[in-house]
Amino acid sequence: LNTDVLPHYFSLGYIPAPASIYKNIYKLEPGHYIEFEIGKEIRKKTYYELVFPTQTQESKMDYEEARLELKKMISDAVKIRLVADVPVGAFLSGGVDSSIICAAAAEHTAQLHTFSIGFSKSAYIDETKYANMVAQHLGTRHTVFDLNADDMLGDLENVLDYLDEPFADSSAIAVYALSKQTAGQVKVSLSGDGGDELFGGYRKHRAEWMIRNSPGKRVLARMMNPFLKGFAGSRESSSADFIRKLKKFSAISSKTAEGRYVELASVIPITDLTWLNKIKFNENLRIRIEEHKKGLNDFLWNDIQLVLSNDMLVKVDLMSMANSLEVRVPLLDFRIVNFVNNLPSDFKIDSVRSKKILWDSYADHLPKEVYNRRKMGFEVPMENWLKGPMQPMIKELTSNNKLSHQLFDLNYIQKLLESAQGAGKMGNVGFRLWSLIVFQYWFSKNNPSV
């Protein structure tokens, strides 16, 4: 077991390349290949590299020229990826990225088949209203798979069994369910992955923009920090999610740019992981921040390197391939990536809108209601599951004969379990407990030496 990566796993929810959960076993990084010859040392070589923003020349196009060029590129990237010997469909969540991919695809194919999943019993995370709206507007043949806790939990062990190292992004369960259902009707699906990292679509990008551009909000956030400590935030309701975001914004307001990035990229601050025993805390994630030179482009570059490569694309690839579904990602066509990375950051995010140029490229193709909606993630009702139907699994995986005693502070684990049952307050209980369950399931199955 590579215990050095456990702080990163429990903080981020994944293990960044090139490290892996095993000592002396490494992942091949994006844009690299290995050359080997019997009797000689293995050589790792680079064939494609994202250039850091300060080493590139910003595009000289004005905003309107760039918008038209981007739209042309997206259309071509989608057209290329519709070519297949088997039926091709598209994921449609009702968010901007998937909606734009579907809008572009609908121009090149008759009766595009689109797919989404819904949670009719968990209204806060259900997006089917918007997906249906886009499908109707574009005239696609739309299928919604309405899932409940039993449906998702029925797939849980299949998801966990498919992980060759701990991976705690719980939305993998939703991607697995969507891929499983979609694979019954098509063998290839388009996806909007990459849009948030390329164009600044996450709430953390908005938070970073405010810190850099609104000194008053930064000062106010610092002042609020002591008053927010007693409140527990979560993703289970709009009010709890607002508290969660406010606490995080307050926590980063006094940090350096690099410190802010690490905190915003993490679900749990690495300094809060004192319950990991005898573990080295190495915060080096190869982050590069030069905040005064290129706006937020440095921040987005880091997200492509860290979050997109190690979390988002890994999740989609694993869960789709587990169901023999090929997923294609037009927004990550290398021409689009190179073009967008060279655009000024204020083309992507400003005082009014995030993913500005992407939205504006297809605004006239989508319903206005979708254009004005708030950002949603691809979530599952994890905290409700942990408090209810997952309790038997939790008890089994955290029993004395299963828990890795030498790795964890057992008093903390006990408090975490009590908090999940409502007998106490801990922030972000859901992720903390879920990441522990994923690790324990993997550990019990693989039984590595410690």
Coordinates of C-alpha atoms in Angstrom, one line a residue:
L1 CA 0.0 0.0 0.0
N2 CA 1.3 3.5 -0.9
T3 CA 0.3 5.3 2.3
D4 CA 1.8 8.6 1.0
V5 CA -1.2 9.1 -1.4
L6 CA -3.9 8.5 1.3
P7 CA -4.1 12.2 2.2
H8 CA -4.7 13.1 -1.4
Y9 CA -7.3 10.4 -1.8
F10 CA -9.2 11.4 1.3
S11 CA -8.9 15.1 0.4
L12 CA -9.6 15.0 -3.3
G13 CA -11.5 11.7 -3.7
Y14 CA -8.9 10.3 -6.2
I15 CA -5.2 9.7 -6.5
P16 CA -3.5 12.1 -8.9
A17 CA -1.2 10.6 -11.6
P18 CA 1.5 9.4 -11.8
A19 CA 1.1 7.9 -8.3
S20 CA -1.1 5.0 -7.6
I21 CA -2.5 3.2 -4.5
Y22 CA 0.5 0.8 -4.8
K23 CA 4.1 1.6 -4.1
N24 CA 6.4 1.5 -7.1
I25 CA 3.4 1.2 -9.5
Y26 CA 2.7 4.3 -11.6
K27 CA 0.0 5.6 -14.0
L28 CA 1.0 6.7 -17.4
E29 CA 0.2 10.4 -17.6
P30 CA -2.0 12.1 -20.3
G31 CA -0.1 12.9 -23.5
H32 CA 2.7 10.3 -22.8
Y33 CA 3.7 7.0 -24.1
I34 CA 6.2 4.4 -22.9
E35 CA 9.0 3.0 -25.1
F36 CA 10.6 -0.2 -23.9
E37 CA 13.2 -2.7 -25.2
I38 CA 14.3 -5.9 -23.7
G39 CA 17.4 -5.4 -21.6
K40 CA 17.1 -1.6 -21.5
E41 CA 15.5 0.9 -19.2
I42 CA 11.9 1.9 -19.9
R43 CA 11.6 5.4 -21.4
K44 CA 8.6 7.7 -20.9
K45 CA 8.1 10.2 -23.7
T46 CA 5.7 13.1 -24.3
Y47 CA 3.7 13.4 -27.5
Y48 CA 1.3 16.2 -26.5
E49 CA 1.5 18.8 -23.7
L50 CA -0.8 21.6 -22.6
V51 CA 1.4 24.8 -22.6
F52 CA 1.1 26.8 -19.4
P53 CA -0.7 30.2 -20.1
T54 CA 2.3 32.5 -19.5
Q55 CA 4.2 30.6 -22.2
T56 CA 1.6 31.2 -24.9
Q57 CA 0.5 34.1 -26.9
E58 CA -3.1 35.2 -26.4
S59 CA -5.3 35.1 -29.4
K60 CA -5.6 38.5 -31.2
M61 CA -9.2 37.8 -32.2
D62 CA -11.9 40.0 -30.8
Y63 CA -14.7 38.4 -28.9
E64 CA -17.1 38.1 -31.8
E65 CA -14.5 36.5 -34.1
A66 CA -13.5 34.1 -31.4
R67 CA -17.2 33.1 -30.7
L68 CA -17.8 32.3 -34.4
E69 CA -14.6 30.3 -34.7
L70 CA -15.4 28.4 -31.5
K71 CA -18.9 27.5 -32.9
K72 CA -17.4 26.3 -36.1
M73 CA -14.8 24.1 -34.3
I74 CA -17.5 22.6 -32.0
S75 CA -19.7 21.8 -35.0
D76 CA -16.8 20.1 -36.8
A77 CA -15.6 18.2 -33.7
V78 CA -19.1 16.8 -33.1
K79 CA -19.6 15.9 -36.8
I80 CA -16.3 13.9 -36.7
R81 CA -17.4 12.0 -33.6
L82 CA -20.8 11.0 -35.1
V83 CA -19.1 8.7 -37.6
A84 CA -19.5 5.1 -36.4
D85 CA -20.5 1.7 -37.6
V86 CA -23.0 1.4 -34.7
P87 CA -25.8 3.7 -33.5
V88 CA -24.6 6.9 -31.8
G89 CA -26.5 8.9 -29.1
A90 CA -25.8 11.6 -26.7
F91 CA -26.0 12.2 -22.9
L92 CA -28.3 15.2 -22.1
S93 CA -28.4 16.5 -18.6
G94 CA -29.9 19.9 -19.4
G95 CA -26.7 21.7 -18.5
V96 CA -24.9 23.9 -20.9
D97 CA -22.2 21.5 -22.1
S98 CA -24.3 18.5 -22.9
S99 CA -27.1 20.8 -24.4
I100 CA -24.6 22.4 -26.7
I101 CA -23.2 19.0 -27.8
C102 CA -26.7 17.8 -28.6
A103 CA -27.5 21.1 -30.4
A104 CA -24.4 20.6 -32.6
A105 CA -25.2 16.9 -33.2
A106 CA -28.8 17.6 -34.1
E107 CA -27.5 19.7 -37.0
H108 CA -25.7 16.7 -38.5
T109 CA -28.0 13.8 -37.8
A110 CA -31.7 13.2 -38.1
Q111 CA -33.6 12.1 -35.0
L112 CA -30.7 12.2 -32.5
H113 CA -31.3 9.9 -29.6
T114 CA -30.6 11.5 -26.3
F115 CA -30.4 10.1 -22.7
S116 CA -30.6 11.4 -19.2
I117 CA -31.3 10.1 -15.7
G118 CA -33.6 11.6 -13.2
F119 CA -34.3 11.4 -9.5
S120 CA -38.0 12.2 -9.1
K121 CA -37.8 11.5 -5.3
S122 CA -34.8 13.9 -4.8
A123 CA -36.0 17.1 -6.4
Y124 CA -32.9 19.2 -5.6
I125 CA -30.6 17.1 -7.7
D126 CA -33.1 16.2 -10.4
E127 CA -32.4 18.0 -13.8
T128 CA -34.9 16.2 -16.1
K129 CA -37.1 19.3 -16.4
Y130 CA -34.3 21.1 -18.3
A131 CA -33.2 18.0 -20.3
N132 CA -36.7 17.5 -21.5
M133 CA -36.9 21.2 -22.4
V134 CA -33.8 21.0 -24.5
A135 CA -34.8 17.7 -26.2
Q136 CA -38.2 19.1 -27.2
H137 CA -36.5 22.3 -28.5
L138 CA -34.0 20.3 -30.6
G139 CA -36.5 17.6 -31.6
T140 CA -34.4 14.7 -30.3
R141 CA -35.8 11.3 -29.4
H142 CA -35.3 11.6 -25.7
T143 CA -35.2 8.9 -23.1
V144 CA -35.2 9.6 -19.3
F145 CA -34.3 6.8 -16.9
D146 CA -35.9 7.7 -13.6
L147 CA -34.0 6.0 -10.8
N148 CA -34.5 5.6 -7.1
A149 CA -32.2 4.6 -4.2
D150 CA -32.9 0.9 -4.7
D151 CA -31.9 1.1 -8.4
M152 CA -28.7 2.9 -7.6
L153 CA -27.8 0.8 -4.6
G154 CA -28.4 -2.4 -6.7
D155 CA -25.4 -1.3 -8.9
L156 CA -23.2 -0.2 -6.0
E157 CA -21.1 -3.3 -5.7
N158 CA -20.7 -3.5 -9.5
V159 CA -19.3 0.1 -9.4
L160 CA -16.9 -0.7 -6.5
D161 CA -15.8 -4.0 -8.0
Y162 CA -14.8 -2.1 -11.2
L163 CA -12.4 0.2 -9.3
D164 CA -8.8 -1.0 -9.4
E165 CA -7.9 1.7 -6.8
P166 CA -10.0 3.8 -4.4
F167 CA -12.0 6.5 -6.2
A168 CA -14.6 8.4 -4.2
D169 CA -16.4 10.6 -6.7
S170 CA -19.9 9.4 -5.9
S171 CA -21.3 10.7 -9.1
A172 CA -19.6 7.6 -10.7
I173 CA -22.7 5.7 -9.5
A174 CA -24.9 7.9 -11.6
V175 CA -22.6 7.7 -14.6
Y176 CA -22.6 3.9 -14.2
A177 CA -26.4 3.8 -14.1
L178 CA -26.7 6.2 -17.1
S179 CA -24.2 4.2 -19.1
K180 CA -25.9 0.9 -18.2
Q181 CA -29.2 2.1 -19.5
T182 CA -27.8 3.9 -22.5
A183 CA -25.8 0.9 -23.6
G184 CA -29.0 -1.1 -24.1
Q185 CA -30.0 1.3 -26.9
V186 CA -26.7 2.6 -28.5
K187 CA -23.1 1.6 -28.4
V188 CA -21.5 5.1 -28.6
S189 CA -22.6 8.3 -26.8
L190 CA -21.4 11.8 -27.0
S191 CA -20.7 13.7 -23.8
G192 CA -20.1 17.3 -22.8
D193 CA -17.2 16.6 -20.5
G194 CA -14.4 19.2 -20.4
G195 CA -16.6 22.3 -20.7
D196 CA -16.3 23.3 -17.1
E197 CA -12.5 23.0 -16.9
L198 CA -11.9 24.7 -20.3
F199 CA -14.4 27.6 -19.9
G200 CA -14.6 28.2 -16.2
G201 CA -17.9 26.7 -15.3
Y202 CA -17.5 25.5 -11.8
R203 CA -18.6 27.5 -8.7
K204 CA -15.0 27.5 -7.6
H205 CA -14.0 29.5 -10.7
R206 CA -16.7 32.1 -9.8
A207 CA -15.3 32.1 -6.2
E208 CA -11.8 32.7 -7.4
W209 CA -12.9 35.4 -9.8
M210 CA -14.6 37.2 -6.9
I211 CA -11.6 37.0 -4.7
R212 CA -9.4 38.4 -7.4
N213 CA -11.8 41.1 -8.6
S214 CA -14.0 42.0 -5.6
P215 CA -11.9 43.0 -2.6
G216 CA -15.0 44.0 -0.6
K217 CA -16.5 40.5 -0.8
R218 CA -13.1 39.0 0.2
V219 CA -13.0 41.2 3.4
L220 CA -16.6 40.4 4.2
A221 CA -16.0 36.6 3.8
R222 CA -13.1 36.8 6.3
M223 CA -15.3 38.6 8.8
M224 CA -18.0 35.9 8.5
N225 CA -15.6 32.9 9.0
P226 CA -16.0 32.7 12.9
F227 CA -19.8 32.8 12.6
L228 CA -20.1 29.9 10.1
K229 CA -18.1 27.3 12.0
G230 CA -21.2 26.1 13.9
F231 CA -23.2 25.4 10.7
A232 CA -23.0 22.1 8.8
G233 CA -23.3 22.4 5.0
S234 CA -24.2 19.6 2.5
R235 CA -25.5 19.1 -1.1
E236 CA -28.8 17.7 0.1
S237 CA -30.9 20.9 -0.2
S238 CA -30.5 24.4 -1.6
S239 CA -30.1 26.0 1.9
A240 CA -27.5 23.5 3.1
D241 CA -25.7 23.8 -0.2
F242 CA -25.6 27.6 0.2
I243 CA -24.1 27.2 3.7
R244 CA -21.5 24.7 2.3
K245 CA -20.4 27.1 -0.5
L246 CA -20.4 30.1 1.9
K247 CA -18.2 28.3 4.4
K248 CA -15.7 27.3 1.7
F249 CA -15.6 30.8 0.3
S250 CA -15.0 32.2 3.7
A251 CA -12.2 29.6 4.4
I252 CA -10.2 30.5 1.2
S253 CA -10.6 34.3 1.5
S254 CA -7.4 34.7 3.5
K255 CA -5.2 32.2 1.6
T256 CA -2.6 32.7 -1.1
A257 CA -3.6 32.0 -4.7
E258 CA -1.9 28.6 -4.6
G259 CA -3.5 27.8 -1.2
R260 CA -6.9 28.8 -2.6
Y261 CA -6.5 26.5 -5.6
V262 CA -5.6 23.5 -3.4
E263 CA -8.6 24.2 -1.1
L264 CA -11.1 24.7 -3.9
A265 CA -9.9 21.6 -5.7
S266 CA -10.3 19.6 -2.4
V267 CA -13.5 18.3 -0.9
I268 CA -11.9 18.1 2.5
P269 CA -8.8 20.3 3.4
I270 CA -5.8 18.1 3.6
T271 CA -5.0 19.7 7.0
D272 CA -8.2 18.3 8.4
L273 CA -7.0 14.7 7.9
T274 CA -5.3 14.4 11.3
W275 CA -7.3 11.1 11.8
L276 CA -4.9 9.4 9.4
N277 CA -2.2 7.7 11.5
K278 CA 1.5 7.8 10.7
I279 CA 1.0 9.3 7.2
K280 CA 3.3 11.9 5.6
F281 CA 1.4 15.0 4.6
N282 CA 2.8 16.0 1.3
E283 CA 0.7 18.8 -0.3
N284 CA 2.7 18.9 -3.5
L285 CA 0.1 18.6 -6.3
R286 CA 2.4 20.3 -8.9
I287 CA 0.2 23.4 -8.8
R288 CA 1.3 26.4 -10.8
I289 CA -0.4 29.8 -10.2
E290 CA 0.6 33.1 -11.6
E291 CA -2.5 35.0 -10.9
H292 CA -1.6 38.5 -12.1
K293 CA -0.4 37.6 -15.6
K294 CA -3.2 35.9 -17.4
G295 CA -6.4 36.3 -15.4
L296 CA -7.9 32.9 -14.5
N297 CA -6.2 30.9 -17.3
D298 CA -3.6 29.6 -14.9
F299 CA -6.4 28.3 -12.6
L300 CA -8.2 26.6 -15.5
W301 CA -4.9 25.1 -16.7
N302 CA -4.5 23.5 -13.3
D303 CA -8.0 22.1 -13.4
I304 CA -7.4 20.4 -16.8
Q305 CA -4.2 18.9 -15.4
L306 CA -5.5 17.8 -12.1
V307 CA -9.3 17.5 -11.9
L308 CA -10.2 16.7 -15.5
S309 CA -7.4 14.2 -16.0
N310 CA -7.6 12.4 -12.7
D311 CA -11.3 12.6 -11.8
M312 CA -13.8 13.5 -14.5
L313 CA -12.4 11.6 -17.5
V314 CA -11.4 8.6 -15.3
K315 CA -14.9 8.4 -13.9
V316 CA -16.6 8.5 -17.3
D317 CA -14.1 6.1 -18.9
L318 CA -14.4 3.5 -16.1
M319 CA -18.1 3.6 -15.7
S320 CA -18.9 3.6 -19.5
M321 CA -16.4 0.8 -20.3
A322 CA -17.9 -1.2 -17.4
N323 CA -21.0 -1.3 -19.5
S324 CA -19.4 -1.7 -22.9
L325 CA -20.4 1.9 -23.9
E326 CA -17.9 4.1 -25.8
V327 CA -18.1 7.8 -24.8
R328 CA -16.7 10.5 -27.0
V329 CA -15.9 14.0 -25.8
P330 CA -16.1 16.6 -28.6
L331 CA -15.1 19.6 -26.4
L332 CA -11.7 18.0 -25.8
D333 CA -10.9 17.9 -29.5
F334 CA -7.2 19.0 -29.4
R335 CA -8.0 21.9 -31.8
I336 CA -10.7 23.3 -29.4
V337 CA -8.4 22.8 -26.3
N338 CA -5.5 24.7 -27.9
F339 CA -7.8 27.4 -29.2
V340 CA -9.6 28.0 -25.9
N341 CA -6.5 27.9 -23.8
N342 CA -5.1 30.9 -25.8
L343 CA -8.3 33.0 -25.4
P344 CA -8.3 35.8 -22.7
S345 CA -9.9 34.6 -19.5
D346 CA -12.5 37.4 -19.6
F347 CA -13.9 35.7 -22.7
K348 CA -14.7 32.8 -20.4
I349 CA -15.8 34.3 -17.1
D350 CA -16.6 37.9 -16.1
S351 CA -18.7 39.7 -13.6
V352 CA -21.9 38.4 -15.0
R353 CA -21.5 35.0 -16.5
S354 CA -19.4 31.8 -16.4
K355 CA -18.6 29.9 -19.6
K356 CA -19.5 33.1 -21.4
I357 CA -18.1 32.4 -24.9
L358 CA -19.4 28.8 -24.9
W359 CA -22.9 30.0 -24.0
D360 CA -22.9 32.8 -26.5
S361 CA -21.8 30.5 -29.2
Y362 CA -25.0 28.5 -29.0
A363 CA -27.4 30.8 -27.2
D364 CA -29.7 31.0 -30.2
H365 CA -30.0 27.2 -30.4
L366 CA -31.2 26.6 -26.9
P367 CA -34.3 27.6 -24.7
K368 CA -33.8 30.8 -22.7
E369 CA -34.8 28.9 -19.5
V370 CA -31.7 26.7 -19.9
Y371 CA -29.5 29.7 -20.6
N372 CA -30.5 31.3 -17.3
R373 CA -30.5 28.3 -15.0
R374 CA -28.1 27.9 -12.1
K375 CA -25.2 25.5 -12.2
M376 CA -25.8 21.9 -11.1
G377 CA -23.4 19.0 -10.6
F378 CA -24.1 15.4 -11.5
E379 CA -25.0 14.4 -7.9
V380 CA -26.5 11.4 -6.1
P381 CA -28.3 11.6 -2.8
M382 CA -25.4 10.1 -1.0
E383 CA -26.0 11.5 2.5
N384 CA -29.6 10.1 2.6
W385 CA -28.3 6.7 1.5
L386 CA -25.6 6.7 4.1
K387 CA -28.1 7.4 6.9
G388 CA -30.5 4.7 5.6
P389 CA -30.1 1.8 3.2
M390 CA -26.3 1.7 3.3
Q391 CA -26.1 1.2 7.1
P392 CA -25.5 -2.6 6.8
M393 CA -22.6 -2.1 4.4
I394 CA -21.1 0.6 6.6
K395 CA -21.3 -1.6 9.8
E396 CA -19.7 -4.5 8.0
L397 CA -16.8 -2.5 6.4
T398 CA -16.0 -0.6 9.6
S399 CA -16.2 -3.5 11.9
N400 CA -13.0 -4.3 13.9
N401 CA -12.0 -7.3 11.8
K402 CA -12.3 -5.2 8.5
L403 CA -11.0 -1.8 9.5
S404 CA -7.3 -1.1 9.0
H405 CA -6.5 -0.2 12.6
Q406 CA -3.0 1.1 11.9
L407 CA -4.2 3.6 9.3
F408 CA -7.0 5.4 11.1
D409 CA -7.8 7.0 14.4
L410 CA -10.7 4.7 15.5
N411 CA -12.2 7.4 17.8
Y412 CA -12.7 9.7 14.8
I413 CA -14.2 6.9 12.8
Q414 CA -16.7 6.2 15.6
K415 CA -17.7 9.9 15.7
L416 CA -18.1 9.9 11.9
L417 CA -20.5 6.9 12.2
E418 CA -22.5 8.6 14.9
S419 CA -22.7 11.8 12.9
A420 CA -24.0 9.9 9.9
Q421 CA -26.8 8.6 12.1
G422 CA -27.7 12.1 13.2
A423 CA -26.1 11.9 16.7
G424 CA -23.7 14.8 16.2
K425 CA -22.5 17.4 13.7
M426 CA -19.6 17.1 11.3
G427 CA -19.2 19.1 8.1
N428 CA -19.5 17.2 4.9
V429 CA -20.2 13.9 6.6
G430 CA -21.3 12.3 3.4
F431 CA -18.0 12.6 1.5
R432 CA -15.9 11.7 4.5
L433 CA -17.9 8.5 5.2
W434 CA -18.2 7.6 1.5
S435 CA -14.5 7.9 0.8
L436 CA -13.9 5.7 3.9
I437 CA -16.4 3.1 2.6
V438 CA -14.8 3.0 -0.9
F439 CA -11.3 2.6 0.6
Q440 CA -12.4 -0.1 3.0
Y441 CA -14.2 -2.1 0.3
W442 CA -11.1 -1.9 -1.9
F443 CA -8.8 -2.8 1.0
S444 CA -10.9 -5.8 2.1
K445 CA -11.0 -7.1 -1.5
N446 CA -7.3 -6.6 -2.4
N447 CA -5.7 -7.0 1.1
P448 CA -2.5 -5.1 0.3
S449 CA 0.4 -5.2 2.8
V450 CA 0.7 -2.0 4.9

